[in-house]
Structure formats: C-alpha cells, structure tokens
Amino acid sequence: MTTDNRVQVSVLGLGAMGSALAGALLKAGYPTTVWNRSPEKAEHLVAQGAEAAATARDAVRAGRVVIACLLDHASVQEVLDPLADELAGRTLINVTTTTPAQSRESAAWAAGAGIAYLDGGIMAVPHMIGRPESSILYSGSAEVFHQYQPLLDTWGTSTYFGEDAGLASLYDLALLASMYVMFAGFVHGAAMVAPAGVTAGRFAAMAAPWLTAMTGGFHGFAEVIDGGDYTVEGQQSLEFSNLGDLLAASSDQGISTEVVEMVQRLIQRQIDAGHGEEGFARIIESIKQPG
Ligand code: NDP
C-alpha cells in the first residue's frame, strides 16, 4: 500500500524541529518547499535544495503532503484555519506538540474540510532526527500513515497507534510526564548534596547509572498494575517505602521538600486507606483518584 514515490512535500514552521525535519526530507531526496513566519530561517534549507515559499498558502499549494511543525495548537490554528480551502484534497501531517483534545479538534476540523489528517508526537530532540533512536508517534488516518511511511521513516522510527488522532499525543505527553518527574527527582538529589560541596556533575555521574538500573523495575511494577493485585509476594511494601528519612535529610540540608513530599503523599493516602502492606505500585490508585 506504500505509494510514496518521493512525493512533493511542504514544511510549515522552521524552528529548531521543523528545520531538522525539512533537512532530513531534503537529504532523502524529497522535493521540499518550506515556509516560516520569519523568512530568514528558510535560508539554510534553500542552500540544501529547498524551495522557499513566500506565504503559507503558496507552500500548501506546492505540496501534496503538508507538514506542520509550529509552536503549539494556537499557532497551527492561526496558520492553517484560513487555508482550509487550499488544504482540501491534500494530506496534512501535524507534528506540533498538542494535547490529545487539541489533536482530535484538528482531526475533526480536517475531516470537515476534506483534508486527510495524521497527528504526530516527536520523541526526539532536533539533532536526533534521521536516526533510529528518534521515535515519532502517530495516530489518525491509517491510510496516510501507511501511504507515507517511507517519508515518516526519514525522521526516525515511526509507530502508529490507531485512528483516534489523540492517541499519539496521549503517549507523547505521558512519556514526557514521566520524564519531567524523573528530572525533578534528579535535580532534587543534586540540590541535596550541593551544601556538602558536591557538584551537580559529580552527582550526575552517580545518578545516571543508578536511575538506569532502577528503570529495570518498570516491568515488575507494570505486571502488578496490569494484574490489579498489589498483594503479590516479593514487592516492596508501601510501609517500607516511607520517605521520612529522605524528607528529614532534605530539610537538614536546608532545601525544599516539595518533590519528595509529592511522592510521600501518594504513598500515605494508600497507607491511610489500609493498604500499607501492599506493594509500592499501588500509588497508581492515589494518582487515578485525585485526593
Ligand atoms: P521553535 O520555538 O524553535 O519554533 C517554533 C516555530 O513556530 C517557529 O517556526 C515559529 O516561527 C513558529 N511559530 C510560532 N508561533 C507562530 C505563529 N503564531 N504563526 C506562525 N508561526 C509561528 O520550536 P521547535 O521547532 O523546537 O518546536 C516545534 C514543535 O515541535 C513544538 O510543538 C515542539 O513542542 C515540538 N517538539 C520540539 C522538540 C525540540 O526538542 N525542539 C522535541 C519534540 C517536539 P518564527 O520563527 O517566525 O518565530
């Protein structure tokens, strides 16, 4: 079903990410037209063989497939809403980061305007684009995904989740949520050792292998969560996971306890509800039922 044949592509938005996507398309030999609100950002891509369009409408007119990589949902609406007539009958692949609800809103708008729509979530930073470790998540039109997978694969590893256009964004933001909370945990640790004269660099050298090893535990947590039985033998219990020492040591170092307190609250709610002897994974029940 793949019938890509180096289709004519237009890229709207040449920030750090849009430029990387357009660069990868050019490298792979796709005839590429580019447009950016601030036109000077097109120059380096023109030097690589891109056509620069003077307006977003001209760019849409030049492309069978239109890629939108703008700042956010509002900028996508601002740029694309007036171009619905021009986009009709074409394919729109929107890799701008949006919430699932916003992705679904874009998909409904596209369906109403006769535009084939695929939504994307980029799990990579610009310098990773074009490498297999760059993972890009898609949902929306299966037809678009399969027809243009060779194009999508020029950016990294492409994964399709289904016709619900909000799914890629849901996975994207869930992965980012887990990343930011982990980052905050690392930064908390760095702040804890700083008063002892330990640099963040020294701490990072210890934290990176430690946290990498600890991610091995995700599968065990997942098994318990998916099985729905938090009493399974061999788990660290919630009572054992009391973070009192971490809170006291943080206070003694004169730093904020907010990051650790957040986890302690999730644990405590389950202990208070009588589940102290059950496994740590049970904190998902605190998360699923906001206090
Ligand atoms: P940048 O801030 O580098 O670029 C933003 C782009 O949006 C620019 O082209 C900017 O144009 C354009 N823009 C913003 N507002 C408007 C508007 N109202 N009308 C027209 N154009 C507008 O961001 P990135 O390129 O890094 O990110 C683009 C998308 O990719 C975002 O949704 C981001 O979340 C996502 N992403 C980025 C990653 C990254 O590491 N950079 C990682 C994963 C996803 P102008 O140049 O004129 O300001």
Tab-separated table of C-alpha atoms and ligand atoms in Angstrom:
chain	number	residue	atom	x	y	z
A	1	MET	CA	0.000	0.000	0.000
A	2	THR	CA	3.098	2.231	0.232
A	3	THR	CA	2.993	4.593	-2.762
A	4	ASP	CA	5.232	7.394	-1.616
A	5	ASN	CA	7.461	7.841	-4.705
A	6	ARG	CA	9.232	10.893	-3.358
A	7	VAL	CA	6.046	12.950	-3.112
A	8	GLN	CA	6.209	16.767	-3.171
A	9	VAL	CA	6.301	17.924	0.465
A	10	SER	CA	5.829	21.302	2.129
A	11	VAL	CA	7.014	22.065	5.646
A	12	LEU	CA	5.369	24.883	7.601
A	13	GLY	CA	7.425	26.038	10.570
A	14	LEU	CA	11.214	26.117	10.509
A	15	GLY	CA	12.070	26.390	14.167
A	16	ALA	CA	14.671	24.011	15.580
A	17	MET	CA	12.460	20.963	14.956
A	18	GLY	CA	10.811	21.969	11.675
A	19	SER	CA	14.259	22.724	10.198
A	20	ALA	CA	15.547	19.301	11.252
A	21	LEU	CA	12.505	17.580	9.674
A	22	ALA	CA	12.852	19.550	6.422
A	23	GLY	CA	16.606	18.854	6.350
A	24	ALA	CA	16.000	15.096	6.662
A	25	LEU	CA	13.455	15.183	3.825
A	26	LEU	CA	15.890	17.027	1.571
A	27	LYS	CA	18.645	14.578	2.420
A	28	ALA	CA	16.335	11.702	1.476
A	29	GLY	CA	15.617	13.327	-1.883
A	30	TYR	CA	12.079	14.630	-1.317
A	31	PRO	CA	11.282	17.776	-3.318
A	32	THR	CA	10.597	20.112	-0.391
A	33	THR	CA	9.036	23.552	-0.137
A	34	VAL	CA	9.494	25.393	3.141
A	35	TRP	CA	7.750	28.305	4.809
A	36	ASN	CA	8.387	30.138	8.047
A	37	ARG	CA	6.777	33.236	9.548
A	38	SER	CA	10.269	34.753	9.887
A	39	PRO	CA	11.551	34.047	6.358
A	40	GLU	CA	15.295	34.145	7.147
A	41	LYS	CA	15.019	30.712	8.793
A	42	ALA	CA	14.456	29.193	5.332
A	43	GLU	CA	17.863	30.287	4.018
A	44	HIS	CA	19.970	27.344	5.179
A	45	LEU	CA	17.379	24.910	3.799
A	46	VAL	CA	17.306	26.688	0.429
A	47	ALA	CA	21.081	26.194	0.381
A	48	GLN	CA	20.368	22.456	0.765
A	49	GLY	CA	17.943	22.450	-2.170
A	50	ALA	CA	14.588	23.501	-0.693
A	51	GLU	CA	12.183	25.897	-2.408
A	52	ALA	CA	11.173	28.800	-0.151
A	53	ALA	CA	7.512	29.851	-0.342
A	54	ALA	CA	6.657	33.495	0.305
A	55	THR	CA	3.409	32.656	2.075
A	56	ALA	CA	1.936	29.670	3.896
A	57	ARG	CA	-0.705	29.472	1.152
A	58	ASP	CA	1.984	29.203	-1.522
A	59	ALA	CA	3.669	26.457	0.487
A	60	VAL	CA	0.420	24.476	0.808
A	61	ARG	CA	-0.213	24.882	-2.922
A	62	ALA	CA	3.229	23.397	-3.665
A	63	GLY	CA	2.826	20.253	-1.536
A	64	ARG	CA	0.846	17.046	-1.905
A	65	VAL	CA	1.797	16.399	1.710
A	66	VAL	CA	1.921	19.337	4.134
A	67	ILE	CA	3.871	19.021	7.380
A	68	ALA	CA	3.010	21.435	10.202
A	69	CYS	CA	5.679	21.859	12.892
A	70	LEU	CA	4.674	25.069	14.630
A	71	LEU	CA	4.918	26.135	18.241
A	72	ASP	CA	1.549	24.987	19.583
A	73	HIS	CA	-2.097	24.347	18.752
A	74	ALA	CA	-2.940	28.066	18.668
A	75	SER	CA	-0.250	28.768	16.065
A	76	VAL	CA	-1.422	25.785	13.981
A	77	GLN	CA	-4.971	27.163	14.023
A	78	GLU	CA	-3.743	30.666	13.212
A	79	VAL	CA	-1.761	29.475	10.192
A	80	LEU	CA	-3.997	26.673	8.873
A	81	ASP	CA	-7.581	27.807	9.521
A	82	PRO	CA	-7.510	30.381	6.692
A	83	LEU	CA	-6.020	27.737	4.345
A	84	ALA	CA	-8.679	25.021	4.674
A	85	ASP	CA	-9.792	25.546	1.066
A	86	GLU	CA	-6.227	25.094	-0.207
A	87	LEU	CA	-5.567	22.077	2.019
A	88	ALA	CA	-8.737	20.268	0.856
A	89	GLY	CA	-7.775	17.110	-1.035
A	90	ARG	CA	-4.219	17.181	0.344
A	91	THR	CA	-2.615	15.388	3.269
A	92	LEU	CA	-1.763	17.211	6.488
A	93	ILE	CA	0.713	15.704	8.950
A	94	ASN	CA	0.747	17.796	12.117
A	95	VAL	CA	3.739	17.043	14.358
A	96	THR	CA	3.277	20.126	16.540
A	97	THR	CA	3.013	19.159	20.219
A	98	THR	CA	-0.637	19.420	21.276
A	99	THR	CA	-2.883	17.835	23.883
A	100	PRO	CA	-4.999	14.820	22.840
A	101	ALA	CA	-8.119	17.023	22.836
A	102	GLN	CA	-6.408	19.551	20.575
A	103	SER	CA	-5.242	16.763	18.227
A	104	ARG	CA	-8.812	15.466	17.990
A	105	GLU	CA	-10.041	19.005	17.354
A	106	SER	CA	-7.561	19.338	14.459
A	107	ALA	CA	-8.615	15.940	13.080
A	108	ALA	CA	-12.305	16.925	13.185
A	109	TRP	CA	-11.518	20.258	11.520
A	110	ALA	CA	-9.535	18.458	8.810
A	111	ALA	CA	-12.295	15.891	8.243
A	112	GLY	CA	-14.814	18.714	7.824
A	113	ALA	CA	-12.571	20.380	5.250
A	114	GLY	CA	-11.770	17.225	3.240
A	115	ILE	CA	-8.138	17.043	4.399
A	116	ALA	CA	-6.515	13.652	5.114
A	117	TYR	CA	-5.042	14.037	8.621
A	118	LEU	CA	-2.286	12.356	10.611
A	119	ASP	CA	-1.176	13.634	14.018
A	120	GLY	CA	2.338	13.119	15.318
A	121	GLY	CA	4.251	13.340	18.584
A	122	ILE	CA	8.018	13.670	18.343
A	123	MET	CA	10.021	11.803	20.978
A	124	ALA	CA	13.385	13.256	19.979
A	125	VAL	CA	15.397	16.449	20.010
A	126	PRO	CA	16.336	18.060	16.684
A	127	HIS	CA	19.849	16.588	16.388
A	128	MET	CA	18.384	13.064	16.733
A	129	ILE	CA	16.080	13.471	13.708
A	130	GLY	CA	17.008	10.988	10.975
A	131	ARG	CA	18.478	8.493	13.436
A	132	PRO	CA	16.740	5.258	14.519
A	133	GLU	CA	16.695	6.351	18.189
A	134	SER	CA	14.432	9.232	17.179
A	135	SER	CA	10.943	7.874	17.850
A	136	ILE	CA	7.909	9.535	16.306
A	137	LEU	CA	4.410	8.500	17.342
A	138	TYR	CA	1.422	8.782	15.028
A	139	SER	CA	-2.356	8.470	15.148
A	140	GLY	CA	-5.196	9.491	12.876
A	141	SER	CA	-5.601	8.277	9.302
A	142	ALA	CA	-4.156	4.753	8.870
A	143	GLU	CA	-4.201	5.314	5.134
A	144	VAL	CA	-1.954	8.359	5.417
A	145	PHE	CA	0.403	6.583	7.804
A	146	HIS	CA	0.857	3.567	5.539
A	147	GLN	CA	0.996	5.525	2.306
A	148	TYR	CA	3.670	7.900	3.571
A	149	GLN	CA	5.606	5.703	5.955
A	150	PRO	CA	8.787	5.928	3.837
A	151	LEU	CA	8.654	9.722	4.261
A	152	LEU	CA	7.957	9.435	8.001
A	153	ASP	CA	10.790	6.928	8.388
A	154	THR	CA	13.304	9.535	7.173
A	155	TRP	CA	12.811	11.181	10.605
A	156	GLY	CA	13.339	8.110	12.766
A	157	THR	CA	11.347	5.125	13.969
A	158	SER	CA	7.647	5.582	13.177
A	159	THR	CA	4.952	3.972	15.331
A	160	TYR	CA	1.226	4.111	14.570
A	161	PHE	CA	-1.347	3.831	17.388
A	162	GLY	CA	-4.744	3.975	15.685
A	163	GLU	CA	-7.433	6.108	14.090
A	164	ASP	CA	-8.110	8.174	17.239
A	165	ALA	CA	-5.983	11.234	16.419
A	166	GLY	CA	-5.436	11.948	20.130
A	167	LEU	CA	-3.538	8.733	20.855
A	168	ALA	CA	-0.072	9.788	19.670
A	169	SER	CA	-0.291	12.920	21.769
A	170	LEU	CA	-1.522	10.935	24.776
A	171	TYR	CA	1.523	8.632	24.633
A	172	ASP	CA	3.804	11.612	23.937
A	173	LEU	CA	2.614	13.598	26.952
A	174	ALA	CA	2.539	10.531	29.222
A	175	LEU	CA	6.172	9.834	28.340
A	176	LEU	CA	7.066	13.481	28.907
A	177	ALA	CA	5.232	13.474	32.264
A	178	SER	CA	7.325	10.539	33.455
A	179	MET	CA	10.484	12.207	32.161
A	180	TYR	CA	9.880	15.550	33.883
A	181	VAL	CA	9.096	13.950	37.235
A	182	MET	CA	12.283	11.872	36.938
A	183	PHE	CA	14.271	15.014	36.009
A	184	ALA	CA	12.844	16.792	39.066
A	185	GLY	CA	13.958	13.828	41.184
A	186	PHE	CA	17.495	14.084	39.836
A	187	VAL	CA	17.604	17.847	40.408
A	188	HIS	CA	16.302	17.349	43.964
A	189	GLY	CA	19.169	14.922	44.623
A	190	ALA	CA	21.679	17.402	43.173
A	191	ALA	CA	20.281	20.126	45.467
A	192	MET	CA	20.537	17.767	48.447
A	193	VAL	CA	24.262	17.085	48.005
A	194	ALA	CA	25.184	20.635	46.927
A	195	PRO	CA	25.555	22.011	50.514
A	196	ALA	CA	28.138	19.234	51.081
A	197	GLY	CA	30.218	20.707	48.253
A	198	VAL	CA	29.245	18.046	45.706
A	199	THR	CA	28.875	19.413	42.199
A	200	ALA	CA	25.849	18.555	40.074
A	201	GLY	CA	28.282	16.967	37.617
A	202	ARG	CA	29.663	14.612	40.246
A	203	PHE	CA	26.129	13.737	41.324
A	204	ALA	CA	25.034	13.165	37.705
A	205	ALA	CA	27.881	10.677	37.249
A	206	MET	CA	26.362	8.628	40.092
A	207	ALA	CA	22.685	9.247	39.367
A	208	ALA	CA	22.721	8.277	35.683
A	209	PRO	CA	23.793	4.628	36.148
A	210	TRP	CA	21.672	4.326	39.308
A	211	LEU	CA	18.490	5.538	37.623
A	212	THR	CA	19.230	3.491	34.502
A	213	ALA	CA	19.474	0.369	36.675
A	214	MET	CA	16.269	1.297	38.514
A	215	THR	CA	14.232	1.607	35.298
A	216	GLY	CA	14.623	-2.170	35.100
A	217	GLY	CA	11.918	-2.219	37.788
A	218	PHE	CA	9.255	-0.717	35.487
A	219	HIS	CA	8.278	-4.108	34.082
A	220	GLY	CA	7.715	-5.546	37.556
A	221	PHE	CA	5.506	-2.574	38.529
A	222	ALA	CA	3.659	-2.916	35.215
A	223	GLU	CA	2.943	-6.607	35.820
A	224	VAL	CA	1.443	-5.824	39.229
A	225	ILE	CA	-0.576	-2.856	37.901
A	226	ASP	CA	-1.892	-4.801	34.903
A	227	GLY	CA	-2.686	-7.795	37.134
A	228	GLY	CA	-4.517	-5.485	39.569
A	229	ASP	CA	-3.224	-7.419	42.619
A	230	TYR	CA	-0.976	-5.278	44.819
A	231	THR	CA	-0.599	-8.057	47.388
A	232	VAL	CA	1.625	-10.221	45.139
A	233	GLU	CA	4.628	-11.588	47.115
A	234	GLY	CA	8.087	-10.072	46.666
A	235	GLN	CA	7.108	-6.415	46.302
A	236	GLN	CA	8.461	-3.566	48.399
A	237	SER	CA	5.538	-2.594	50.618
A	238	LEU	CA	4.164	0.928	50.956
A	239	GLU	CA	5.024	0.967	54.677
A	240	PHE	CA	8.634	0.031	53.836
A	241	SER	CA	8.644	2.849	51.251
A	242	ASN	CA	8.199	5.536	53.926
A	243	LEU	CA	10.185	8.550	52.697
A	244	GLY	CA	10.523	10.148	56.162
A	245	ASP	CA	14.334	9.883	56.114
A	246	LEU	CA	14.515	11.495	52.682
A	247	LEU	CA	12.316	14.362	53.898
A	248	ALA	CA	14.336	14.841	57.103
A	249	ALA	CA	17.676	14.778	55.271
A	250	SER	CA	16.378	17.272	52.701
A	251	SER	CA	15.187	19.621	55.468
A	252	ASP	CA	18.535	19.243	57.262
A	253	GLN	CA	20.256	20.353	54.049
A	254	GLY	CA	18.013	23.439	54.084
A	255	ILE	CA	16.319	22.646	50.789
A	256	SER	CA	12.704	22.339	49.637
A	257	THR	CA	10.997	19.035	50.330
A	258	GLU	CA	8.267	19.501	47.693
A	259	VAL	CA	9.497	16.885	45.210
A	260	VAL	CA	9.790	14.118	47.803
A	261	GLU	CA	6.632	15.230	49.635
A	262	MET	CA	4.642	14.702	46.456
A	263	VAL	CA	5.634	11.013	46.393
A	264	GLN	CA	5.191	10.657	50.153
A	265	ARG	CA	1.607	11.984	49.876
A	266	LEU	CA	0.736	9.384	47.219
A	267	ILE	CA	2.128	6.632	49.466
A	268	GLN	CA	0.452	7.971	52.608
A	269	ARG	CA	-3.024	8.096	51.044
A	270	GLN	CA	-2.821	4.347	50.368
A	271	ILE	CA	-1.433	3.598	53.859
A	272	ASP	CA	-4.252	5.665	55.405
A	273	ALA	CA	-6.746	3.655	53.370
A	274	GLY	CA	-5.373	0.476	54.986
A	275	HIS	CA	-3.084	-0.776	52.201
A	276	GLY	CA	0.306	-0.270	53.916
A	277	GLU	CA	1.367	-3.890	53.486
A	278	GLU	CA	0.696	-3.835	49.751
A	279	GLY	CA	3.215	-3.035	47.052
A	280	PHE	CA	4.576	0.387	46.051
A	281	ALA	CA	2.870	0.128	42.647
A	282	ARG	CA	-0.392	0.752	44.496
A	283	ILE	CA	0.346	4.508	44.441
A	284	ILE	CA	-1.241	4.410	40.986
A	285	GLU	CA	-4.563	4.225	42.870
A	286	SER	CA	-3.749	7.586	44.513
A	287	ILE	CA	-2.984	9.014	41.077
A	288	LYS	CA	-6.115	7.580	39.459
A	289	GLN	CA	-8.311	9.008	42.221
A	290	PRO	CA	-7.092	12.535	42.916
A	291	GLY	CA	-7.280	13.377	46.634
B	1	NDP	P1	10.805	26.719	17.939
B	1	NDP	O1	10.446	27.643	19.053
B	1	NDP	O2	12.235	26.583	17.548
B	1	NDP	O3	9.991	27.153	16.635
B	1	NDP	C1	8.631	27.485	16.702
B	1	NDP	C2	8.124	27.633	15.286
B	1	NDP	O4	6.749	28.022	15.327
B	1	NDP	C3	8.862	28.726	14.504
B	1	NDP	O5	8.898	28.338	13.149
B	1	NDP	C4	7.933	29.924	14.703
B	1	NDP	O6	8.064	30.900	13.717
B	1	NDP	C5	6.601	29.234	14.581
B	1	NDP	N1	5.503	29.994	15.139
B	1	NDP	C6	5.242	30.239	16.449
B	1	NDP	N2	4.100	30.958	16.572
B	1	NDP	C7	3.654	31.155	15.304
B	1	NDP	C8	2.529	31.833	14.766
B	1	NDP	N3	1.627	32.400	15.568
B	1	NDP	N4	2.380	31.846	13.433
B	1	NDP	C9	3.274	31.241	12.618
B	1	NDP	N5	4.373	30.598	13.052
B	1	NDP	C10	4.540	30.558	14.388
B	1	NDP	O7	10.164	25.321	18.314
B	1	NDP	P2	10.594	23.869	17.785
B	1	NDP	O8	10.848	23.921	16.326
B	1	NDP	O9	11.630	23.329	18.683
B	1	NDP	O10	9.267	23.067	18.090
B	1	NDP	C11	8.221	22.967	17.138
B	1	NDP	C12	7.246	21.920	17.654
B	1	NDP	O11	7.950	20.685	17.779
B	1	NDP	C13	6.665	22.259	19.033
B	1	NDP	O12	5.311	21.912	19.105
B	1	NDP	C14	7.507	21.413	19.962
B	1	NDP	O13	6.822	21.066	21.153
B	1	NDP	C15	7.752	20.172	19.082
B	1	NDP	N6	8.916	19.420	19.560
B	1	NDP	C16	10.118	20.053	19.680
B	1	NDP	C17	11.199	19.378	20.233
B	1	NDP	C18	12.525	20.037	20.391
B	1	NDP	O14	13.405	19.426	21.039
B	1	NDP	N7	12.774	21.200	19.842
B	1	NDP	C19	11.050	17.991	20.707
B	1	NDP	C20	9.764	17.404	20.461
B	1	NDP	C21	8.732	18.125	19.933
B	1	NDP	P3	9.126	32.118	13.890
B	1	NDP	O15	10.456	31.542	13.504
B	1	NDP	O16	8.641	33.159	12.960
B	1	NDP	O17	9.062	32.531	15.338
